[in-house]
PDB file of C-alpha atoms in Angstrom:
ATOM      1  CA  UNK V  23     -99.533 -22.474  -2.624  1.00 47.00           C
ATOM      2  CA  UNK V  24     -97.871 -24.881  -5.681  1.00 48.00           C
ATOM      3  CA  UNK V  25     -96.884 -22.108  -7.274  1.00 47.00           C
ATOM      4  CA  UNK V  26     -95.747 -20.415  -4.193  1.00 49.00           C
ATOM      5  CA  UNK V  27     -93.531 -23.686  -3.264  1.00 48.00           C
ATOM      6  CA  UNK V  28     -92.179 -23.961  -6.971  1.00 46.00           C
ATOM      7  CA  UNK V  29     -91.355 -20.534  -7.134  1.00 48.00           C
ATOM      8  CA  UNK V  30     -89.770 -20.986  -3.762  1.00 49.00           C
ATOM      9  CA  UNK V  31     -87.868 -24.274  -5.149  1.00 47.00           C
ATOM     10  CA  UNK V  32     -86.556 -22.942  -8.232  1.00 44.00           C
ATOM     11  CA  UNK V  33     -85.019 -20.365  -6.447  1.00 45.00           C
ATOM     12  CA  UNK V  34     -83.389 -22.502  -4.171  1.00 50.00           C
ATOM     13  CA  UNK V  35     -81.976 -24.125  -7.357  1.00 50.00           C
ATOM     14  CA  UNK V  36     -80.985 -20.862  -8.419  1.00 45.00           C
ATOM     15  CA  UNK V  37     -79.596 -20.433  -5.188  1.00 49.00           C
ATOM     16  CA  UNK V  38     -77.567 -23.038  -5.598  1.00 45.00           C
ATOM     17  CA  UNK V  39     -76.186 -23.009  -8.973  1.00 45.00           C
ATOM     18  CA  UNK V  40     -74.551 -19.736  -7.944  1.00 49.00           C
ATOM     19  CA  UNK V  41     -72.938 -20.447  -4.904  1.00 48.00           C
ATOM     20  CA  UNK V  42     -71.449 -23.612  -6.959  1.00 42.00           C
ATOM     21  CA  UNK V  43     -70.690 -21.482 -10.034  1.00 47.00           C
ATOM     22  CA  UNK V  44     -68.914 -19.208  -7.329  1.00 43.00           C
ATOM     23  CA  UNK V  45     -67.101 -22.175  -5.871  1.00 45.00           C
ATOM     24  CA  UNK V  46     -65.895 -23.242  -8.679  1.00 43.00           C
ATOM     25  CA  UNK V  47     -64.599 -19.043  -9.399  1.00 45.00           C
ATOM     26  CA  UNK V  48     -62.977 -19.426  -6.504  1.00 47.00           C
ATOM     27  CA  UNK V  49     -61.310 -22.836  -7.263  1.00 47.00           C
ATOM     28  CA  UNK V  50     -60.189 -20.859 -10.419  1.00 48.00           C
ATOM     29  CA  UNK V  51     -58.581 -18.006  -8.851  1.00 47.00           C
ATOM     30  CA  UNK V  52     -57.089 -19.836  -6.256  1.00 43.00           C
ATOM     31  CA  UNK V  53     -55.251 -22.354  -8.862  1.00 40.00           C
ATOM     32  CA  UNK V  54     -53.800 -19.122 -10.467  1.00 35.00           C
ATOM     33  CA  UNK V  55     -52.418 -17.497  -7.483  1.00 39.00           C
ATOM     34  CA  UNK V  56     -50.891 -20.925  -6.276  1.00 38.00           C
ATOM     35  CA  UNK V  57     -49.445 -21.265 -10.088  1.00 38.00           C
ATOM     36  CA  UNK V  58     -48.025 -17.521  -9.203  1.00 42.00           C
ATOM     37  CA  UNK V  59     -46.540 -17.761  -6.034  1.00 36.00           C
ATOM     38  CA  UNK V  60     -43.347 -19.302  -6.721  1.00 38.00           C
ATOM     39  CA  UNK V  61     -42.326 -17.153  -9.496  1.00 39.00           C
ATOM     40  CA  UNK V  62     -43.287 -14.509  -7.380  1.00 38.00           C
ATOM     41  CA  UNK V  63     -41.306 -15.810  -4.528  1.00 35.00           C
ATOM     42  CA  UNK V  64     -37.975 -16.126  -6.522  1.00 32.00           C
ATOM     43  CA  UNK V  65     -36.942 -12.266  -6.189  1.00 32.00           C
ATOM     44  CA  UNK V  66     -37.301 -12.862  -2.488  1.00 27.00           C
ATOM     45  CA  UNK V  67     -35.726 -15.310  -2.255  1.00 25.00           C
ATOM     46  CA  UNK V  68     -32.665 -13.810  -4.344  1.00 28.00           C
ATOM     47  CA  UNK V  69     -32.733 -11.482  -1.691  1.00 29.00           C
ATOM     48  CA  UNK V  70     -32.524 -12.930   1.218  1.00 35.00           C
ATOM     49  CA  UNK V  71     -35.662 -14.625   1.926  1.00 37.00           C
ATOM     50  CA  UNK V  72     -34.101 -18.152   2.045  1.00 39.00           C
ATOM     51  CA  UNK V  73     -32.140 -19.084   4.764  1.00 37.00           C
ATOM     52  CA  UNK V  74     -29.557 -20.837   2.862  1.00 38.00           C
ATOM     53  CA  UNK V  75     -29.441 -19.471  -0.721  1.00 39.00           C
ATOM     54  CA  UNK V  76     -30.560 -15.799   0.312  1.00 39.00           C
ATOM     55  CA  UNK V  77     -27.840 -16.105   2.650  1.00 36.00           C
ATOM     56  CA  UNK V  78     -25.285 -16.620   0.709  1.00 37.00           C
ATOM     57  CA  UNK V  79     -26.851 -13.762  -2.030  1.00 39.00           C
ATOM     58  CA  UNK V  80     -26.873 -11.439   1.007  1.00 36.00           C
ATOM     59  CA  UNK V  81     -23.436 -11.744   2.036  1.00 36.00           C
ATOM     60  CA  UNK V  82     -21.970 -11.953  -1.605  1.00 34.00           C
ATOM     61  CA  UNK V  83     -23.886  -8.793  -1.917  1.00 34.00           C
ATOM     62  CA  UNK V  84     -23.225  -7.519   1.550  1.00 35.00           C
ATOM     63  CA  UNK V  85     -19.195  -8.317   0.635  1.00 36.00           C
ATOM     64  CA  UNK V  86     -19.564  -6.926  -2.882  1.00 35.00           C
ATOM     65  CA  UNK V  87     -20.847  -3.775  -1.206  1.00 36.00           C
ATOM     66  CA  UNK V  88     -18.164  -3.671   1.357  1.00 33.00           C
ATOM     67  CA  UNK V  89     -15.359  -4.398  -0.766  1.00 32.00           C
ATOM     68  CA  UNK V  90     -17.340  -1.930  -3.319  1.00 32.00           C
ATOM     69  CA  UNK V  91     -17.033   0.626  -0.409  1.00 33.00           C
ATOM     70  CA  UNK V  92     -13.304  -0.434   0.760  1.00 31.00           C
ATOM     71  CA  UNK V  93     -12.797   0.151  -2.807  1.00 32.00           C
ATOM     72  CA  UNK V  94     -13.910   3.809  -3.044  1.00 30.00           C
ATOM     73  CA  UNK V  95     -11.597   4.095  -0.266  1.00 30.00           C
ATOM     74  CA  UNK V  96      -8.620   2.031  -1.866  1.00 31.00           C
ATOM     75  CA  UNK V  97      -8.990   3.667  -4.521  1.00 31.00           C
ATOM     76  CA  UNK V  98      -9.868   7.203  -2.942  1.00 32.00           C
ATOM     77  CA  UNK V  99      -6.652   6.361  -0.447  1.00 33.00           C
ATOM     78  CA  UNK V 100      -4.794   5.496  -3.756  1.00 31.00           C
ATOM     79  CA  UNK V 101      -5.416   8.898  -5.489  1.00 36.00           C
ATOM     80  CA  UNK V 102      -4.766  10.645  -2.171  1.00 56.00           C
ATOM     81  CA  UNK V 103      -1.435   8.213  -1.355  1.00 83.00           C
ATOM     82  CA  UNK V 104       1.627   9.889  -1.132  1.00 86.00           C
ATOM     83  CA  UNK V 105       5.064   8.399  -1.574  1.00 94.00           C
ATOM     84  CA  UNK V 106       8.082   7.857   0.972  1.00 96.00           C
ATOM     85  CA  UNK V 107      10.346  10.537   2.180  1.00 97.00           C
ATOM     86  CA  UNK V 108      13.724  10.258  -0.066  1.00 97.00           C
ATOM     87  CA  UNK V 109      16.587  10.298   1.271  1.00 97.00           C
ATOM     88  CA  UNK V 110      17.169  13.364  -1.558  1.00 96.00           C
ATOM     89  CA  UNK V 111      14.235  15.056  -0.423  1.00 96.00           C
ATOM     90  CA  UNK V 112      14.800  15.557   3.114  1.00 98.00           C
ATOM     91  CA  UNK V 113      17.684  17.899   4.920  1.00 98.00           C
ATOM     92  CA  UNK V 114      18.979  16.399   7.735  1.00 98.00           C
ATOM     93  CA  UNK V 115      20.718  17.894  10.917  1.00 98.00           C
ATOM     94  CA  UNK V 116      21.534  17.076  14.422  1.00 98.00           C
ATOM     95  CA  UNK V 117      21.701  18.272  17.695  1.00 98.00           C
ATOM     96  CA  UNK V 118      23.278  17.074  20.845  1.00 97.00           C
ATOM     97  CA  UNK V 119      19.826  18.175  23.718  1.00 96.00           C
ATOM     98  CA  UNK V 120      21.620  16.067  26.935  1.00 94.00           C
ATOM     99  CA  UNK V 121      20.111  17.128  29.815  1.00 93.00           C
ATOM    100  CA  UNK V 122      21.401  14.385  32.172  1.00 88.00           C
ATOM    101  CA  UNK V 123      24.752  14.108  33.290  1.00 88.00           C
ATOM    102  CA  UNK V 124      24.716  10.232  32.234  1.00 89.00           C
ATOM    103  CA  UNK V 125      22.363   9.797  29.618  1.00 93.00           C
ATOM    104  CA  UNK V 126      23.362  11.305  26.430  1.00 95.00           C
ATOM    105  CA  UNK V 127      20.575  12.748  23.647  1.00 97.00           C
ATOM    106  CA  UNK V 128      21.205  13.388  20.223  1.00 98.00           C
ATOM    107  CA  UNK V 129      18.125  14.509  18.519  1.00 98.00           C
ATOM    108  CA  UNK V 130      18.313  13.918  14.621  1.00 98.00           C
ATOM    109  CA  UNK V 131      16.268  16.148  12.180  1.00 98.00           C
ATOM    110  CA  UNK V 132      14.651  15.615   8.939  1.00 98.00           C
ATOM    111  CA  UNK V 133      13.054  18.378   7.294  1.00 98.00           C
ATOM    112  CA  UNK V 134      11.016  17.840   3.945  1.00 98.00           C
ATOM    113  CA  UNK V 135      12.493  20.064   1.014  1.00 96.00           C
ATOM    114  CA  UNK V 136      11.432  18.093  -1.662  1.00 95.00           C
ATOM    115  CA  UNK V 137       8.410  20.009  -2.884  1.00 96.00           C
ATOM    116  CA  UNK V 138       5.844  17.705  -2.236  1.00 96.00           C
ATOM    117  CA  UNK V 139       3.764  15.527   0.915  1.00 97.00           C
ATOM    118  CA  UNK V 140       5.660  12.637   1.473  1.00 97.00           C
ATOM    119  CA  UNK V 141       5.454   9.650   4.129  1.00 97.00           C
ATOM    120  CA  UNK V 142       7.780   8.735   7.183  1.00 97.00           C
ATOM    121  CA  UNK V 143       7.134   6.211   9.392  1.00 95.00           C
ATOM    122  CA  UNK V 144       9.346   3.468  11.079  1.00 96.00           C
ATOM    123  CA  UNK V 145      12.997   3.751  12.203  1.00 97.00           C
ATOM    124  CA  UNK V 146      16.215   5.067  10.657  1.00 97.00           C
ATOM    125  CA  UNK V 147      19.070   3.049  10.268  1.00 96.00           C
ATOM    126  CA  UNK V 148      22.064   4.455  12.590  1.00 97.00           C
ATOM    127  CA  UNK V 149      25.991   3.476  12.399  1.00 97.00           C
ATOM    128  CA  UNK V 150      27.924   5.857  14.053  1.00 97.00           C
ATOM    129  CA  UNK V 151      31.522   6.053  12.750  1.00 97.00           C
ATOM    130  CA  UNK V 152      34.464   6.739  15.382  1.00 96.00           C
ATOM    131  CA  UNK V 153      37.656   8.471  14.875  1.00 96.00           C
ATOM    132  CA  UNK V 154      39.535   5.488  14.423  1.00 95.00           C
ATOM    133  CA  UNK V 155      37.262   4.562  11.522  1.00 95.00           C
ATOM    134  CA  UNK V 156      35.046   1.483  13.136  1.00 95.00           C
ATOM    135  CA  UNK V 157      31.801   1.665  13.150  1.00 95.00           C
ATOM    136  CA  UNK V 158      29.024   1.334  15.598  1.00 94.00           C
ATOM    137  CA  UNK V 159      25.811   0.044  14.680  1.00 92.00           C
ATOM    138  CA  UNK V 160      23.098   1.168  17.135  1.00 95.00           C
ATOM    139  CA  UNK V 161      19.819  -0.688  17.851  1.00 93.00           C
ATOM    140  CA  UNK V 162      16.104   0.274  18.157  1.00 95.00           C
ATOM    141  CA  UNK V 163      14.555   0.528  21.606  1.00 94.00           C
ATOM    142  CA  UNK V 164      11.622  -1.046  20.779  1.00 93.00           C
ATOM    143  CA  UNK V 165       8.701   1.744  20.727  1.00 95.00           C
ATOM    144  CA  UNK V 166       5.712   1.965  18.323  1.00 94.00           C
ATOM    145  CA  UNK V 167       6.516   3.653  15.360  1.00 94.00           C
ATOM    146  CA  UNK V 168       3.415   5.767  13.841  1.00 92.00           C
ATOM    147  CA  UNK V 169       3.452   6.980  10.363  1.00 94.00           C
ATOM    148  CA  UNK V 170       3.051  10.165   9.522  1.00 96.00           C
ATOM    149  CA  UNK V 171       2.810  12.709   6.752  1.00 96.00           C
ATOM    150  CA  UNK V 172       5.136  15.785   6.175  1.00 97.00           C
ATOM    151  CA  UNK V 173       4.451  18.681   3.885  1.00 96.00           C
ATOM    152  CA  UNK V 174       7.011  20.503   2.181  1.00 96.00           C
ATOM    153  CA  UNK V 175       8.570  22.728   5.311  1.00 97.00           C
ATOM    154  CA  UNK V 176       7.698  19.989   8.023  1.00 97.00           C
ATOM    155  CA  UNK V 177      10.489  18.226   9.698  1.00 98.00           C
ATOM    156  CA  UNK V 178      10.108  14.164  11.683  1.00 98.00           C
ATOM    157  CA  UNK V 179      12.665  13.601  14.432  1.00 98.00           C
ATOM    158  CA  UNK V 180      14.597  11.149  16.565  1.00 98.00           C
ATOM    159  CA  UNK V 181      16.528  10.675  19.444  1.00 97.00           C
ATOM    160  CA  UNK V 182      19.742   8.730  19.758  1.00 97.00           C
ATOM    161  CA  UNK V 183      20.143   8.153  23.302  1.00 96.00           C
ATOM    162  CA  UNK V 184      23.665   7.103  24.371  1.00 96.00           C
ATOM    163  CA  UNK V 185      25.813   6.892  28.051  1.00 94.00           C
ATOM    164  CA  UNK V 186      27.588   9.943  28.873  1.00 93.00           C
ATOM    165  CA  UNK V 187      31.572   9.138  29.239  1.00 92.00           C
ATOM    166  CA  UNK V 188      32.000  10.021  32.470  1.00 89.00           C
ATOM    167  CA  UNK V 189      35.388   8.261  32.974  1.00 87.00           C
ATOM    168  CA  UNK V 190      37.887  10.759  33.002  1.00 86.00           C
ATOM    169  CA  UNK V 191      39.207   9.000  29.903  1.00 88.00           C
ATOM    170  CA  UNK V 192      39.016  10.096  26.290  1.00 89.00           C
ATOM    171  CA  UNK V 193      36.594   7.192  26.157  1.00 92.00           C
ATOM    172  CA  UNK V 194      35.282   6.444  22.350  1.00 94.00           C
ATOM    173  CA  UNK V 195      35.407   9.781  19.899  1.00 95.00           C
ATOM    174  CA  UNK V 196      32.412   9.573  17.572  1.00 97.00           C
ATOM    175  CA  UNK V 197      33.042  11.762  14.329  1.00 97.00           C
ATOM    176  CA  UNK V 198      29.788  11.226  11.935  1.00 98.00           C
ATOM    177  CA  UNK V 199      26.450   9.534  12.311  1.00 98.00           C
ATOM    178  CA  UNK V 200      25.584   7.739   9.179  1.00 98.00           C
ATOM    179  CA  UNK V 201      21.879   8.300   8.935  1.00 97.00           C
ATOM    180  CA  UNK V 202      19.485   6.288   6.365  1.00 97.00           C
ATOM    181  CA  UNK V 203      15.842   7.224   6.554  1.00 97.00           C
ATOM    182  CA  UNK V 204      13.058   5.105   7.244  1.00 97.00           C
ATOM    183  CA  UNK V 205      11.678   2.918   3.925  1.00 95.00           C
ATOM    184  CA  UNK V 206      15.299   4.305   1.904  1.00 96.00           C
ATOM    185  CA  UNK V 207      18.428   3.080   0.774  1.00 96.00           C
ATOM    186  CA  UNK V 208      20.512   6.062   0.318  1.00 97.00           C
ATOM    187  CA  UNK V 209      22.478   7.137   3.662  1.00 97.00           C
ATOM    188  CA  UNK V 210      23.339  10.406   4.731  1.00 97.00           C
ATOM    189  CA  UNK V 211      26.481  11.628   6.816  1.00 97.00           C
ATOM    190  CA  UNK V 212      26.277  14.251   9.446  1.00 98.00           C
ATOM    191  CA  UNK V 213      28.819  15.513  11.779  1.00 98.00           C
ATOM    192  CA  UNK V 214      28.279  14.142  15.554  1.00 98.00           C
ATOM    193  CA  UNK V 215      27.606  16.969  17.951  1.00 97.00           C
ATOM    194  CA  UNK V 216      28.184  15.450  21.143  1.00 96.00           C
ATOM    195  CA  UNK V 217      31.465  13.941  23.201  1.00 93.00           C
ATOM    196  CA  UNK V 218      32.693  11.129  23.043  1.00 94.00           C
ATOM    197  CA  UNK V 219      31.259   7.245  24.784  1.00 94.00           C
ATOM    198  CA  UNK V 220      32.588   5.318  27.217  1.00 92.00           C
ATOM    199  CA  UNK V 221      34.603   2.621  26.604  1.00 88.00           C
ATOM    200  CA  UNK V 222      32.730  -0.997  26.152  1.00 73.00           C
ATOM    201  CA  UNK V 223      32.928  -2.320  29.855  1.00 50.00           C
ATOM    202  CA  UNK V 224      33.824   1.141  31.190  1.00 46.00           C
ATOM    203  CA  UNK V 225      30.740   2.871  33.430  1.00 45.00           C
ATOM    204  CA  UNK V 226      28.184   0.902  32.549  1.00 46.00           C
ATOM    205  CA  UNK V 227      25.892  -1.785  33.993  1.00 49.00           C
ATOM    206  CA  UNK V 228      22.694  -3.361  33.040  1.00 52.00           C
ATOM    207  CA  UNK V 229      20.683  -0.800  34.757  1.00 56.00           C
ATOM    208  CA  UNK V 230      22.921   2.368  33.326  1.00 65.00           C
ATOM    209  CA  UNK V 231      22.271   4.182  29.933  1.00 80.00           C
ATOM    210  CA  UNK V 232      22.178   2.487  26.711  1.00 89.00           C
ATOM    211  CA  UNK V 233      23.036   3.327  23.086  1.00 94.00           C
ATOM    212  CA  UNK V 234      19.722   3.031  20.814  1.00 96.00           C
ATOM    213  CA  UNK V 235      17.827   4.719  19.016  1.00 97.00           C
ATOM    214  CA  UNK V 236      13.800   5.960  18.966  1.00 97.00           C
ATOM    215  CA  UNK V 237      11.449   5.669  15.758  1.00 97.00           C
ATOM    216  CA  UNK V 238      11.129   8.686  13.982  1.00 97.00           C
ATOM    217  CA  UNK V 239       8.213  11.068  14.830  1.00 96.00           C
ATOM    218  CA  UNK V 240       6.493  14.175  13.332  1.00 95.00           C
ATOM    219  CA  UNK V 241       8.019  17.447  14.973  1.00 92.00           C
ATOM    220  CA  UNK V 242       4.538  19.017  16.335  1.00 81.00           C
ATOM    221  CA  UNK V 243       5.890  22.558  15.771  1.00 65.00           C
ATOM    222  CA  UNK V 244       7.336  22.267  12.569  1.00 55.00           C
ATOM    223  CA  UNK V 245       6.131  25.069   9.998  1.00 59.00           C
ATOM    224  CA  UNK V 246       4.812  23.892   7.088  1.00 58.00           C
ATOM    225  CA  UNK V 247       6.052  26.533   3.841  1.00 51.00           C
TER     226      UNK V 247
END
């Protein structure tokens, strides 16, 4: 029975001494991964994981990779950009399409012949010069202009709108429209191919027909060459 019991007490002892030996393992391995965690953290955290920092990372990163993107685009939208229309370039005509016995239309062409895509977009500048050898400055009637692209071939139009002299009267005889495309300097002359305006006062109200002019829009139909 002693030897029973001492066998029995050492091992207990045994017993113990590994479950402290253990303990203390596991005191051991724990210190380690505590000592570990923050530098194993700090990635995360670059990330994203923090609320403050990893916000900021993020959207630095987040703009980087937008701007990175807008940039392909810039820069793809660069490569792919295409200048203005010149004034050089483009052969312009008009062409008196009045359908209305009071409301005049003059519908003014310009068709790219420069060899190349070019942009339009905006208003022309209009004077129109009379036979007496004033000139009439005409203003925009206030639509949305939308830019376009014309190939070589492709023609952009606008209408001159203006009130029909119905007087009796030789009223005012316009002779040239002085034409200067949208986003250019250089002006062109073409022949007017209407009659001729009222007289300022004569048969018109605030209601009737006014001289202006529309922004300048791609002709749907146009052939490209």
């Amino acid at each position: 029975m002693k030897l029973t019991h001492a066998s029995k007490t050492l091992l207990a002892g045994l017993t113990l001494l590994g479950a402290l030996s253990l303990t203390a393992c596991n005191n051991d391995d724990g210190g380690v991964k505590a000592g570990d965690t923050p530098s194993g953290a700090k990635p995360t955290v670059s990330t994203g994981a923090d609320s403050s920092g990893g916000t900021g990372d993020s959207g630095s990163s987040s703009g980087s990779g937008s701007s990175s993107g807008s940039g392909s685009s810039g820069e793809g939208n660069t490569d792919s950009e295409v200048g203005n229309c010149r004034s050089d370039e483009l052969e312009v005509t008009a062409a008196d399409n009045t359908t209305d016995k009071t409301e005049g239309v003059i519908t003014v062409q310009f068709k790219n012949g420069g060899g190349r895509d070019c942009a339009i977009s905006g208003y022309a500048g209009v004077d129109l010069k009379t036979a007496t050898g004033d000139t009439l400055s005409v203003d925009r009637d206030g639509d949305q202009p939308h830019p376009d692209v014309l190939k070589d071939g492709e023609s952009a139009a606008f209408n001159i709108t203006f009130p029909v002299n119905t007087t009796g009267g030789s009223g005012v005889r316009i002779t040239n429209i002085l034409v200067t495309p949208p986003n250019e300097t250089k002006t062109v002359t073409i022949a007017w191919p209407a009659g001729s305006l009222p007289v300022s006062g004569e048969d018109s109200s605030d209601s009737g027909p006014k001289l202006s002019i529309g922004p300048v829009g791609k002709v749907s139909d146009s052939p490209a060459s």
